């Protein structure tokens, strides 16, 4: 893990998570704990309309938190439309200390590492049922209200868990853009580190 990323993890605002948000996160904790207790695979598919910002943050932070707490998880993300992994979100994860390598021009693919060594996470905008999201059973973690309200049926889902976040897109091209993207990333990181800290192996 890079020094910068470890510093960010150490400073995540976990102690600032409200009781209301902890209640929102409890079904996700229960789902992961149930699978771990049964010795079953844990597959999480973070879903947002465009799979460009919040769901990408969530996929990456869940991937990192699962490694940090040594809880095997397949962390995925997808949307109901294909766009691209927004460059502002990519810039934010770089500021968090993730190592990011650009791999393709159209609908860019990024190889993202949370450690100096190890396998990368291939991140790009895709549909929730993209072949990369290969899992027979998974929890659909709905990270935005639009996808949650407009996608009533998701094949392969054995649990549907709404964990909604405000869209940092509202601050695109404004002076506070970078701060707001980082704020959302850190919120998602804190909540997912909190989630995985509650899992008993």
PDB file of C-alpha atoms in Angstrom, residues 65-189:
ATOM      1  CA  UNK A  65     -11.254  -2.415   2.619  1.00  0.00           C
ATOM      2  CA  UNK A  66     -11.685  -6.133   1.934  1.00  0.00           C
ATOM      3  CA  UNK A  67      -7.919  -6.488   1.466  1.00  0.00           C
ATOM      4  CA  UNK A  68      -7.217  -4.357   4.527  1.00  0.00           C
ATOM      5  CA  UNK A  69      -9.386  -6.574   6.739  1.00  0.00           C
ATOM      6  CA  UNK A  70      -8.484  -9.795   4.887  1.00  0.00           C
ATOM      7  CA  UNK A  71     -12.069 -10.590   3.902  1.00  0.00           C
ATOM      8  CA  UNK A  72     -12.239 -12.151   0.415  1.00  0.00           C
ATOM      9  CA  UNK A  73     -14.714 -10.199  -1.705  1.00  0.00           C
ATOM     10  CA  UNK A  74     -15.317  -9.763  -5.418  1.00  0.00           C
ATOM     11  CA  UNK A  75     -15.986  -6.054  -5.766  1.00  0.00           C
ATOM     12  CA  UNK A  76     -17.753  -5.000  -8.969  1.00  0.00           C
ATOM     13  CA  UNK A  77     -19.617  -2.011 -10.332  1.00  0.00           C
ATOM     14  CA  UNK A  78     -21.976  -1.249 -13.185  1.00  0.00           C
ATOM     15  CA  UNK A  79     -24.735   0.954 -14.441  1.00  0.00           C
ATOM     16  CA  UNK A  80     -27.864   0.987 -16.541  1.00  0.00           C
ATOM     17  CA  UNK A  81     -26.043   3.057 -19.190  1.00  0.00           C
ATOM     18  CA  UNK A  82     -22.427   2.967 -20.374  1.00  0.00           C
ATOM     19  CA  UNK A  83     -20.604   6.298 -20.294  1.00  0.00           C
ATOM     20  CA  UNK A  84     -17.039   6.507 -18.967  1.00  0.00           C
ATOM     21  CA  UNK A  85     -15.183   6.541 -15.654  1.00  0.00           C
ATOM     22  CA  UNK A  86     -15.323  10.297 -15.157  1.00  0.00           C
ATOM     23  CA  UNK A  87     -11.909  11.945 -15.318  1.00  0.00           C
ATOM     24  CA  UNK A  88     -12.699  14.026 -12.216  1.00  0.00           C
ATOM     25  CA  UNK A  89     -13.318  10.857 -10.227  1.00  0.00           C
ATOM     26  CA  UNK A  90     -10.111   9.357 -11.621  1.00  0.00           C
ATOM     27  CA  UNK A  91      -8.213  12.465 -10.514  1.00  0.00           C
ATOM     28  CA  UNK A  92      -9.703  12.085  -7.044  1.00  0.00           C
ATOM     29  CA  UNK A  93      -8.612   8.479  -6.586  1.00  0.00           C
ATOM     30  CA  UNK A  94      -5.116   9.515  -7.642  1.00  0.00           C
ATOM     31  CA  UNK A  95      -5.170  12.180  -4.922  1.00  0.00           C
ATOM     32  CA  UNK A  96      -6.187   9.461  -2.463  1.00  0.00           C
ATOM     33  CA  UNK A  97      -2.935   7.629  -3.229  1.00  0.00           C
ATOM     34  CA  UNK A  98      -4.120   4.891  -5.578  1.00  0.00           C
ATOM     35  CA  UNK A  99      -1.732   4.006  -8.402  1.00  0.00           C
ATOM     36  CA  UNK A 100      -3.637   4.478 -11.663  1.00  0.00           C
ATOM     37  CA  UNK A 101      -2.570   3.491 -15.183  1.00  0.00           C
ATOM     38  CA  UNK A 102      -4.485   4.464 -18.309  1.00  0.00           C
ATOM     39  CA  UNK A 103      -5.185   1.598 -20.715  1.00  0.00           C
ATOM     40  CA  UNK A 104      -7.680   2.563 -23.463  1.00  0.00           C
ATOM     41  CA  UNK A 105      -8.855   5.676 -25.330  1.00  0.00           C
ATOM     42  CA  UNK A 106     -12.627   5.211 -25.813  1.00  0.00           C
ATOM     43  CA  UNK A 107     -14.532   4.439 -22.621  1.00  0.00           C
ATOM     44  CA  UNK A 108     -11.159   4.420 -20.883  1.00  0.00           C
ATOM     45  CA  UNK A 109     -10.002   1.435 -18.863  1.00  0.00           C
ATOM     46  CA  UNK A 110      -7.848   2.200 -15.831  1.00  0.00           C
ATOM     47  CA  UNK A 111      -5.692  -0.310 -13.984  1.00  0.00           C
ATOM     48  CA  UNK A 112      -5.852   0.708 -10.339  1.00  0.00           C
ATOM     49  CA  UNK A 113      -3.599  -0.630  -7.589  1.00  0.00           C
ATOM     50  CA  UNK A 114      -4.061  -0.203  -3.854  1.00  0.00           C
ATOM     51  CA  UNK A 115      -0.621  -1.644  -3.149  1.00  0.00           C
ATOM     52  CA  UNK A 116       2.852  -1.575  -4.691  1.00  0.00           C
ATOM     53  CA  UNK A 117       2.494  -5.218  -5.661  1.00  0.00           C
ATOM     54  CA  UNK A 118      -0.469  -7.385  -6.463  1.00  0.00           C
ATOM     55  CA  UNK A 119      -3.233  -7.555  -9.027  1.00  0.00           C
ATOM     56  CA  UNK A 120      -4.836  -4.420 -10.364  1.00  0.00           C
ATOM     57  CA  UNK A 121      -8.527  -3.643 -10.469  1.00  0.00           C
ATOM     58  CA  UNK A 122      -9.675  -2.938 -14.041  1.00  0.00           C
ATOM     59  CA  UNK A 123     -12.049   0.004 -13.830  1.00  0.00           C
ATOM     60  CA  UNK A 124     -14.266   1.338 -16.618  1.00  0.00           C
ATOM     61  CA  UNK A 125     -17.910   2.240 -17.208  1.00  0.00           C
ATOM     62  CA  UNK A 126     -20.040  -0.813 -17.973  1.00  0.00           C
ATOM     63  CA  UNK A 127     -23.513  -2.252 -17.564  1.00  0.00           C
ATOM     64  CA  UNK A 128     -24.211  -4.011 -14.272  1.00  0.00           C
ATOM     65  CA  UNK A 129     -24.447  -7.331 -16.149  1.00  0.00           C
ATOM     66  CA  UNK A 130     -21.217  -6.873 -18.122  1.00  0.00           C
ATOM     67  CA  UNK A 131     -19.345 -10.157 -18.517  1.00  0.00           C
ATOM     68  CA  UNK A 132     -16.576  -8.775 -16.293  1.00  0.00           C
ATOM     69  CA  UNK A 133     -19.123  -8.810 -13.463  1.00  0.00           C
ATOM     70  CA  UNK A 134     -19.250 -12.597 -13.580  1.00  0.00           C
ATOM     71  CA  UNK A 135     -21.021 -13.820 -10.452  1.00  0.00           C
ATOM     72  CA  UNK A 136     -23.993 -16.161 -10.222  1.00  0.00           C
ATOM     73  CA  UNK A 137     -25.181 -14.554  -6.982  1.00  0.00           C
ATOM     74  CA  UNK A 138     -24.429 -11.073  -5.741  1.00  0.00           C
ATOM     75  CA  UNK A 139     -25.714  -8.185  -3.688  1.00  0.00           C
ATOM     76  CA  UNK A 140     -26.749  -5.177  -5.762  1.00  0.00           C
ATOM     77  CA  UNK A 141     -25.631  -2.172  -3.732  1.00  0.00           C
ATOM     78  CA  UNK A 142     -27.537   0.795  -5.157  1.00  0.00           C
ATOM     79  CA  UNK A 143     -25.379   3.888  -4.808  1.00  0.00           C
ATOM     80  CA  UNK A 144     -27.695   6.436  -6.448  1.00  0.00           C
ATOM     81  CA  UNK A 145     -31.406   7.136  -6.173  1.00  0.00           C
ATOM     82  CA  UNK A 146     -32.018   7.210  -9.952  1.00  0.00           C
ATOM     83  CA  UNK A 147     -30.751   3.672 -10.521  1.00  0.00           C
ATOM     84  CA  UNK A 148     -32.460   2.432  -7.368  1.00  0.00           C
ATOM     85  CA  UNK A 149     -35.812   3.857  -8.425  1.00  0.00           C
ATOM     86  CA  UNK A 150     -35.605   3.073 -12.156  1.00  0.00           C
ATOM     87  CA  UNK A 151     -34.050  -0.379 -12.162  1.00  0.00           C
ATOM     88  CA  UNK A 152     -36.638  -2.554 -10.412  1.00  0.00           C
ATOM     89  CA  UNK A 153     -35.218  -5.933 -11.494  1.00  0.00           C
ATOM     90  CA  UNK A 154     -31.569  -6.950 -11.586  1.00  0.00           C
ATOM     91  CA  UNK A 155     -30.939 -10.566 -12.665  1.00  0.00           C
ATOM     92  CA  UNK A 156     -28.635 -12.551 -10.388  1.00  0.00           C
ATOM     93  CA  UNK A 157     -29.338 -10.453  -7.340  1.00  0.00           C
ATOM     94  CA  UNK A 158     -29.900 -12.268  -4.071  1.00  0.00           C
ATOM     95  CA  UNK A 159     -29.992  -9.025  -2.082  1.00  0.00           C
ATOM     96  CA  UNK A 160     -30.715  -5.445  -3.058  1.00  0.00           C
ATOM     97  CA  UNK A 161     -29.198  -2.932  -0.659  1.00  0.00           C
ATOM     98  CA  UNK A 162     -29.667   0.824  -1.094  1.00  0.00           C
ATOM     99  CA  UNK A 163     -26.639   2.810   0.092  1.00  0.00           C
ATOM    100  CA  UNK A 164     -27.162   6.117  -1.676  1.00  0.00           C
ATOM    101  CA  UNK A 165     -24.708   8.981  -2.009  1.00  0.00           C
ATOM    102  CA  UNK A 166     -25.002  12.555  -3.260  1.00  0.00           C
ATOM    103  CA  UNK A 167     -23.508  13.018  -6.730  1.00  0.00           C
ATOM    104  CA  UNK A 168     -20.325  15.126  -6.841  1.00  0.00           C
ATOM    105  CA  UNK A 169     -21.260  15.925 -10.461  1.00  0.00           C
ATOM    106  CA  UNK A 170     -23.197  18.892  -9.067  1.00  0.00           C
ATOM    107  CA  UNK A 171     -19.831  20.623  -8.532  1.00  0.00           C
ATOM    108  CA  UNK A 172     -18.301  19.978 -11.966  1.00  0.00           C
ATOM    109  CA  UNK A 173     -16.350  22.998 -13.240  1.00  0.00           C
ATOM    110  CA  UNK A 174     -16.862  24.927 -10.004  1.00  0.00           C
ATOM    111  CA  UNK A 175     -13.961  26.128  -7.817  1.00  0.00           C
ATOM    112  CA  UNK A 176     -14.768  23.532  -5.149  1.00  0.00           C
ATOM    113  CA  UNK A 177     -14.916  20.626  -7.644  1.00  0.00           C
ATOM    114  CA  UNK A 178     -11.810  18.766  -6.429  1.00  0.00           C
ATOM    115  CA  UNK A 179     -12.695  19.202  -2.755  1.00  0.00           C
ATOM    116  CA  UNK A 180     -16.227  17.882  -3.289  1.00  0.00           C
ATOM    117  CA  UNK A 181     -15.053  14.842  -5.260  1.00  0.00           C
ATOM    118  CA  UNK A 182     -12.520  14.060  -2.549  1.00  0.00           C
ATOM    119  CA  UNK A 183     -15.147  14.585   0.135  1.00  0.00           C
ATOM    120  CA  UNK A 184     -17.473  12.083  -1.527  1.00  0.00           C
ATOM    121  CA  UNK A 185     -14.660   9.576  -2.055  1.00  0.00           C
ATOM    122  CA  UNK A 186     -13.603   9.853   1.580  1.00  0.00           C
ATOM    123  CA  UNK A 187     -17.207   9.456   2.774  1.00  0.00           C
ATOM    124  CA  UNK A 188     -17.617   6.281   0.726  1.00  0.00           C
ATOM    125  CA  UNK A 189     -14.224   5.037   1.886  1.00  0.00           C
TER     126      UNK A 189
END
